[in-house]
Tab-separated table of C-alpha atoms in Angstrom:
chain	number	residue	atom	x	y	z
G	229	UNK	CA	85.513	-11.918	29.626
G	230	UNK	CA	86.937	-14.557	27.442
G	231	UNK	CA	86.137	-14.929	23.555
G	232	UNK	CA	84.765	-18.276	24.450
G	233	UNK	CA	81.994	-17.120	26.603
G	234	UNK	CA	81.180	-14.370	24.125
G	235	UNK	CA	80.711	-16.565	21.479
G	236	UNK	CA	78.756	-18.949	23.392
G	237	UNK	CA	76.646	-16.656	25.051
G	238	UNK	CA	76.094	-15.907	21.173
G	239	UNK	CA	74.835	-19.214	20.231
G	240	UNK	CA	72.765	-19.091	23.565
G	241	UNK	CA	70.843	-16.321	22.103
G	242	UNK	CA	70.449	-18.111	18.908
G	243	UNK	CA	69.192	-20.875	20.711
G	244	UNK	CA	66.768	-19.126	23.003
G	245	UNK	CA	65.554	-16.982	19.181
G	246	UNK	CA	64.873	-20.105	17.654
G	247	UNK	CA	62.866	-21.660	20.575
G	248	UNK	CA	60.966	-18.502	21.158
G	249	UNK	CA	60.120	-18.613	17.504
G	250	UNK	CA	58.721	-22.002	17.912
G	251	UNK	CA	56.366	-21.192	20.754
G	252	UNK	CA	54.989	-17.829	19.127
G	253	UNK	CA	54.479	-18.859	15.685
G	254	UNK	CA	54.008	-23.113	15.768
G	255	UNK	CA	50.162	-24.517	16.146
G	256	UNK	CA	50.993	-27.620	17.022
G	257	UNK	CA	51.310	-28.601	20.190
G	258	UNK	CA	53.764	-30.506	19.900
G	259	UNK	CA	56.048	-28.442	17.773
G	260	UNK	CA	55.368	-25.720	20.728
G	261	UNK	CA	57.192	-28.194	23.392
G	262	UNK	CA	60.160	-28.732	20.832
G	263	UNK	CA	60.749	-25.140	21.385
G	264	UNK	CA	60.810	-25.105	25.128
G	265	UNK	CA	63.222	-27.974	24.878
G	266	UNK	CA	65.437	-25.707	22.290
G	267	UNK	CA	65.231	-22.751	25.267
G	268	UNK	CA	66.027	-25.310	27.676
G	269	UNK	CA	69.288	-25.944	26.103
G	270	UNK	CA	70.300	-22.221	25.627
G	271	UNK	CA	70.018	-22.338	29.077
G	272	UNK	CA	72.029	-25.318	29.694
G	273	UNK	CA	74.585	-24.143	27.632
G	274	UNK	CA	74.476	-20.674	29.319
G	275	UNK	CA	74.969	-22.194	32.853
G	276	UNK	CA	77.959	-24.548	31.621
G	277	UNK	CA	79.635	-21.519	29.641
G	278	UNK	CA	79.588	-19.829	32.981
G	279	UNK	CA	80.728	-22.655	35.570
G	280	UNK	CA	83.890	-22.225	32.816
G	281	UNK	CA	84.634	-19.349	32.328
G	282	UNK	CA	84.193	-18.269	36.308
G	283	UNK	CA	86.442	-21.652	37.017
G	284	UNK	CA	83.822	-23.576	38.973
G	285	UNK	CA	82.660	-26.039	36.904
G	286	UNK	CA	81.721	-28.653	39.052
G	287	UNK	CA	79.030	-25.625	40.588
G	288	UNK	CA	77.417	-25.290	37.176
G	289	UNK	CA	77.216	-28.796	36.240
G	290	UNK	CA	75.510	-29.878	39.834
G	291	UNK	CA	72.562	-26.974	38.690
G	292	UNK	CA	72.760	-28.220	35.032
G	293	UNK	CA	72.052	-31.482	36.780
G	294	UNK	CA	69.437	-30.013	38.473
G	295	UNK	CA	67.755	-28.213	35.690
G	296	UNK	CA	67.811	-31.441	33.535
G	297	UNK	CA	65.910	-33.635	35.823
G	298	UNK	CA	63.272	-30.495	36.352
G	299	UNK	CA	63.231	-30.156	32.434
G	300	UNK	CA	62.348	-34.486	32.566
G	301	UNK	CA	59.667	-33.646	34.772
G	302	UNK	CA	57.931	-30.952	33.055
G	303	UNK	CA	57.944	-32.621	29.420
G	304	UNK	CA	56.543	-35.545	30.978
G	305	UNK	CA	53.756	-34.588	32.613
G	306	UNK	CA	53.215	-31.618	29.505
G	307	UNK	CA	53.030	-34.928	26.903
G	308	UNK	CA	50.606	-37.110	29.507
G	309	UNK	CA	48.497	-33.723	29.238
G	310	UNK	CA	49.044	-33.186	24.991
G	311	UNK	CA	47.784	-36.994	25.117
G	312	UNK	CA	45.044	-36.395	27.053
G	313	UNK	CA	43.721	-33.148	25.407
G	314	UNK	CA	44.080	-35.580	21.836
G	315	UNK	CA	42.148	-37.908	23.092
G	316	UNK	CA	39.336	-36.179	24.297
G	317	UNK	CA	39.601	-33.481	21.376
G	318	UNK	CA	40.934	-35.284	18.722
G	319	UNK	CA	42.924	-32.872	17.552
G	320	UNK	CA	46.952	-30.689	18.680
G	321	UNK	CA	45.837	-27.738	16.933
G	322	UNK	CA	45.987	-25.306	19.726
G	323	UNK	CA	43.352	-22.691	18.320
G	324	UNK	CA	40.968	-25.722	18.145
G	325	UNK	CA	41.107	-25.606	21.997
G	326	UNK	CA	38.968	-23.557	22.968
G	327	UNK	CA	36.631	-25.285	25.226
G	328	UNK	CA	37.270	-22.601	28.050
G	329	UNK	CA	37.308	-19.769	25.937
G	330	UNK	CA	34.341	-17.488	27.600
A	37	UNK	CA	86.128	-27.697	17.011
A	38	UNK	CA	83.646	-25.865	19.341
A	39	UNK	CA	82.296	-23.158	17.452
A	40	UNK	CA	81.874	-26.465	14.563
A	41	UNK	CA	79.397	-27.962	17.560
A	42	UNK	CA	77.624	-25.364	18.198
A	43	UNK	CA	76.701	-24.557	14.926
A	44	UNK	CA	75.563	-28.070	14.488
A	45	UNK	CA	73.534	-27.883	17.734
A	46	UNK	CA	71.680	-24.656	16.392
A	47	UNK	CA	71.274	-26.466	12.466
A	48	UNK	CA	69.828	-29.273	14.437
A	49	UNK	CA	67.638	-27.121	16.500
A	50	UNK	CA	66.206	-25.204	13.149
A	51	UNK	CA	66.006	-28.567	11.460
A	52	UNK	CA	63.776	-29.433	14.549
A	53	UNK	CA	61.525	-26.435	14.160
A	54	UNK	CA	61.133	-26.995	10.188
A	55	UNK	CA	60.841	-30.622	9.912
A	56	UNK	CA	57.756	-30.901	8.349
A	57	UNK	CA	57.526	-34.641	9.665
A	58	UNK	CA	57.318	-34.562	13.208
A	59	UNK	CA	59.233	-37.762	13.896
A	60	UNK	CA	62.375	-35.764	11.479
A	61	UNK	CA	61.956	-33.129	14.139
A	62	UNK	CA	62.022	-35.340	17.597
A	63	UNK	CA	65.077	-36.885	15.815
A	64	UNK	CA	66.694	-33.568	15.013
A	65	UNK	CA	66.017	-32.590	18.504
A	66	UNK	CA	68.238	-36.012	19.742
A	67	UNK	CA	70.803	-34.629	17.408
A	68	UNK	CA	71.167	-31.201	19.254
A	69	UNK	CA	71.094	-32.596	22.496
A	70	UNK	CA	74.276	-35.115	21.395
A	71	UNK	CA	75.786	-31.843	19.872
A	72	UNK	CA	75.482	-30.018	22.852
A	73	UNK	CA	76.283	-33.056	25.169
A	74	UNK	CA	79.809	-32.701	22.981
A	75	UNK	CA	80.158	-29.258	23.964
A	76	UNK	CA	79.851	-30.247	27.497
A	77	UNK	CA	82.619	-32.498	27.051
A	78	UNK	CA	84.904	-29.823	25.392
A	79	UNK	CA	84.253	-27.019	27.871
A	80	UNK	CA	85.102	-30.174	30.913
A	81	UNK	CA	81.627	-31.029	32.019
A	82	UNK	CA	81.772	-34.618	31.765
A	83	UNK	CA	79.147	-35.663	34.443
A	84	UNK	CA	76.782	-32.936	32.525
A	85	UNK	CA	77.551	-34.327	29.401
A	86	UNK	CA	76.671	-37.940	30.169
A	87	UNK	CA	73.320	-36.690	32.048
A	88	UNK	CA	72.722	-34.861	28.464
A	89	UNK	CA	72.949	-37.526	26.255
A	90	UNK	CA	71.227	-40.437	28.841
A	91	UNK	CA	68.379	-38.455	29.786
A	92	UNK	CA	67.595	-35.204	26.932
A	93	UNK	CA	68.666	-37.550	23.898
A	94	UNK	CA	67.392	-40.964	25.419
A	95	UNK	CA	64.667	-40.726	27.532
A	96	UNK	CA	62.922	-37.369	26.241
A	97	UNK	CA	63.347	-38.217	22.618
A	98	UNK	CA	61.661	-41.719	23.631
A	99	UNK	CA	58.897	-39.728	25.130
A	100	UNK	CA	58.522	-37.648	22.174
A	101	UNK	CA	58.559	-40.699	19.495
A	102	UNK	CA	56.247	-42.475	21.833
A	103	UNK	CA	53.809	-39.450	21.892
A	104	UNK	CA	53.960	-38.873	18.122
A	105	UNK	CA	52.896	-42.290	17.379
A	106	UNK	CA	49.784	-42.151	19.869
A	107	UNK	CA	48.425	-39.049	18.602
A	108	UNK	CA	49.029	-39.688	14.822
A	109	UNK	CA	46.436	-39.638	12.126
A	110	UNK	CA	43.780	-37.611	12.587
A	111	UNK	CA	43.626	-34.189	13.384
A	112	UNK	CA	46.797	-33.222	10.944
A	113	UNK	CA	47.915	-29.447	12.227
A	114	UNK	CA	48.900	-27.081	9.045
A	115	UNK	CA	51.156	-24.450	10.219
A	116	UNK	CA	50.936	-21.130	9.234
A	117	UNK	CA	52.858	-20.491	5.629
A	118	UNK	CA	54.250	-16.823	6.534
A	119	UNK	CA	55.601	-18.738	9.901
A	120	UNK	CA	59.102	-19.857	7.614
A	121	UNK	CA	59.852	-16.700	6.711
A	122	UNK	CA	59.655	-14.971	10.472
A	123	UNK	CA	62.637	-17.220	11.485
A	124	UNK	CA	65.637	-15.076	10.085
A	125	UNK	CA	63.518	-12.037	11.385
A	126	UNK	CA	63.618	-13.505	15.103
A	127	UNK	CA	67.363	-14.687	14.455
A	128	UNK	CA	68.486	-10.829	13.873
A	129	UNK	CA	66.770	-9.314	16.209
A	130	UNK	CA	67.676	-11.534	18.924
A	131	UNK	CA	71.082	-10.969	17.744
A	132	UNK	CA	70.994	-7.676	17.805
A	133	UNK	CA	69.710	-6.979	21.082
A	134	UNK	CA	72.201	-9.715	22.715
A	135	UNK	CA	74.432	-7.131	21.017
A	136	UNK	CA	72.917	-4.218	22.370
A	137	UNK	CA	71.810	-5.300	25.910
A	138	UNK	CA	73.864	-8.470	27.145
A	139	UNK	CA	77.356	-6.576	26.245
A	140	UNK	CA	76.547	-4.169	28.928
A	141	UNK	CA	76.562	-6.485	31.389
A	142	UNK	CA	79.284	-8.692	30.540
A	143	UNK	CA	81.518	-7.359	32.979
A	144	UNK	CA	79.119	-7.902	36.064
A	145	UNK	CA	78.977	-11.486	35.609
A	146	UNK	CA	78.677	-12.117	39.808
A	147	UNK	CA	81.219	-14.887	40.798
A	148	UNK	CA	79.800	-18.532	41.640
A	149	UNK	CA	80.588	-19.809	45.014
A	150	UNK	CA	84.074	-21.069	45.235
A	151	UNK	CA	83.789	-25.119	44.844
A	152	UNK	CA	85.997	-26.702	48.002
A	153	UNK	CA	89.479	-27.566	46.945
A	154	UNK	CA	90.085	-30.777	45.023
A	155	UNK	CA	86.651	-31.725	45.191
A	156	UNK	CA	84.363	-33.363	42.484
A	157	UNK	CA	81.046	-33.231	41.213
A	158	UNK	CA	79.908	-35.571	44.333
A	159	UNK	CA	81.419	-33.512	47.181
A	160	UNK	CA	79.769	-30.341	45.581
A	161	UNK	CA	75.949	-32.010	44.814
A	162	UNK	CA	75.819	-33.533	48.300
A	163	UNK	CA	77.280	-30.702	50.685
A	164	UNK	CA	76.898	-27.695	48.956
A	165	UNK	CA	73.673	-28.134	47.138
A	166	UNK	CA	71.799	-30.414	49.197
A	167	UNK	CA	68.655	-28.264	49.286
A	168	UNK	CA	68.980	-28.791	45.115
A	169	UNK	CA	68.719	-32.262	45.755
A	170	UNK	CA	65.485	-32.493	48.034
A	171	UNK	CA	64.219	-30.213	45.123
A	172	UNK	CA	64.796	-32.838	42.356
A	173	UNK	CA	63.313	-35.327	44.526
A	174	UNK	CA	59.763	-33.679	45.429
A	175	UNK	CA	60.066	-32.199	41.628
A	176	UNK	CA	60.178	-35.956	40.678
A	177	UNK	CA	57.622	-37.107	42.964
A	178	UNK	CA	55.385	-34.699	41.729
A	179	UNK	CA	55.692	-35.530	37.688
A	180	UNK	CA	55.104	-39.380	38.819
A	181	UNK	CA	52.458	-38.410	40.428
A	182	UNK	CA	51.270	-35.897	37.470
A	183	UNK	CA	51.983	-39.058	34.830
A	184	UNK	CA	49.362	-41.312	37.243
A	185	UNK	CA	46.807	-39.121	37.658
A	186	UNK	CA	46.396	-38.207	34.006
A	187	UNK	CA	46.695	-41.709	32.756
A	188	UNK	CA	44.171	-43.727	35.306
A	189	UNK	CA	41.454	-45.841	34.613
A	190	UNK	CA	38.475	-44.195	34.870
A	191	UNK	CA	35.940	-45.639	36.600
A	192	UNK	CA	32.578	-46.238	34.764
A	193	UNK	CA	30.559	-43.315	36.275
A	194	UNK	CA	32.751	-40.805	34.808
């Protein structure tokens, strides 16, 4: 294995740290879905880092591809839903949501 | 030149999680995505690159701006104070067991399917991963109609 990959499987893990750090620690709901998008690039950068150091780049950019337009879909539909749950609760403070707590 | 870009894609995703201003962090979050977008570049993934910077720092920063404004004002979240200070905690230990565990199985990286000769990112997204592409499409569908449904009118019975 190259230095390259090593170093940038590195920064992946920094990446996927901070992210994960975001979602266990942050309140706010939106603050939570930065850090799934700061995963989500780990990841990207993992698959890239891959596709070159294996040689088969064009591979790992067609599932990068892939992942991005999955990543679109899921931060779209999560905001319709943080807009929604403001609306009707007036509030992104995720311990406030407990309206199905039993 | 690329360890310089990724260090500025992880100081833009930390700037992200600390912003205290939410529209600094959806900003910050634009500026990874162009720092990793660069990296793409470097390491020959144009087509990946351009998809990075179009979609992640265009459209999903959009999204996030637009978002901000409609729920601002009321209902202000305070974060927890001892949060801050858990970040270099997190940092290490992730660190350490990349360290630990990933180095193990660095050498059993399994090979990616050989990409035809001489082909480009075309030839290898419409014969080789076609099944990928039907994916994208129903994942697509699905978010649109996610987006509709949560945003109709309701009617006045409801």
């Amino acid at each position: 294995m190259s230095d390259t990959w090593i170093i940038n499987m590195a920064f992946v893990a920094l990446l996927v740290a901070i992210g994960l750090y975001a979602l266990l620690t942050m309140k706010n709901l939106i603050r939570m879905l930065i850090g799934i998008e700061i995963v989500s690039k780990g990841i990207l950068l993992a698959l890239i880092a891959t596709g070159y150091e294996k040689n088969n780049i064009l591979t790992s950019q067609s599932l990068a591809i892939s992942f991005i337009v999955v990543e679109v879909c899921v931060l779209a539909t999560a905001l319709a839903v943080i807009i929604n749950i403001h609306r009707h609760t007036k509030t992104l403070d995720i311990e406030q949501l407990t309206n199905l707590k039993g | 030149m690329h360890i310089f870009l990724l260090c500025g894609l992880v100081l833009c995703s930390i700037l992200a999680i600390l912003a205290t201003d939410l529209l600094k962090a959806a900003i910050s979050l634009a500026g990874a995505s162009i720092f990793l977008a660069m990296t793409f570049f470097e390491l020959g993934a144009a087509y990946a690159g351009v998809f990075e910077i179009s979609v992640v720092a265009g459209l999903i920063t959009v999204l996030f701006i637009a978002t901000i404004s409609l729920t601002k004002g009321e209902g202000e979240v305070k974060e927890r104070r001892f949060g801050r200070y858990l970040l270099p905690v997190f940092v290490v230990g992730m660190a350490v067991a990349d360290f630990l565990v990933m180095r193990q199985f660095l050498g059993a990286l399994p090979a990616l399917p050989a990409a035809p000769e001489a082909a480009d990112l075309g030839t290898v997204l419409w014969s080789q991963r076609t099944f990928d592409l039907i994916g994208q499409i129903a994942v697509l569908l699905a978010g649109v109609f996610c987006v509709l449904a949560l945003f109709r009118k309701r009617s006045e019975d409801e």
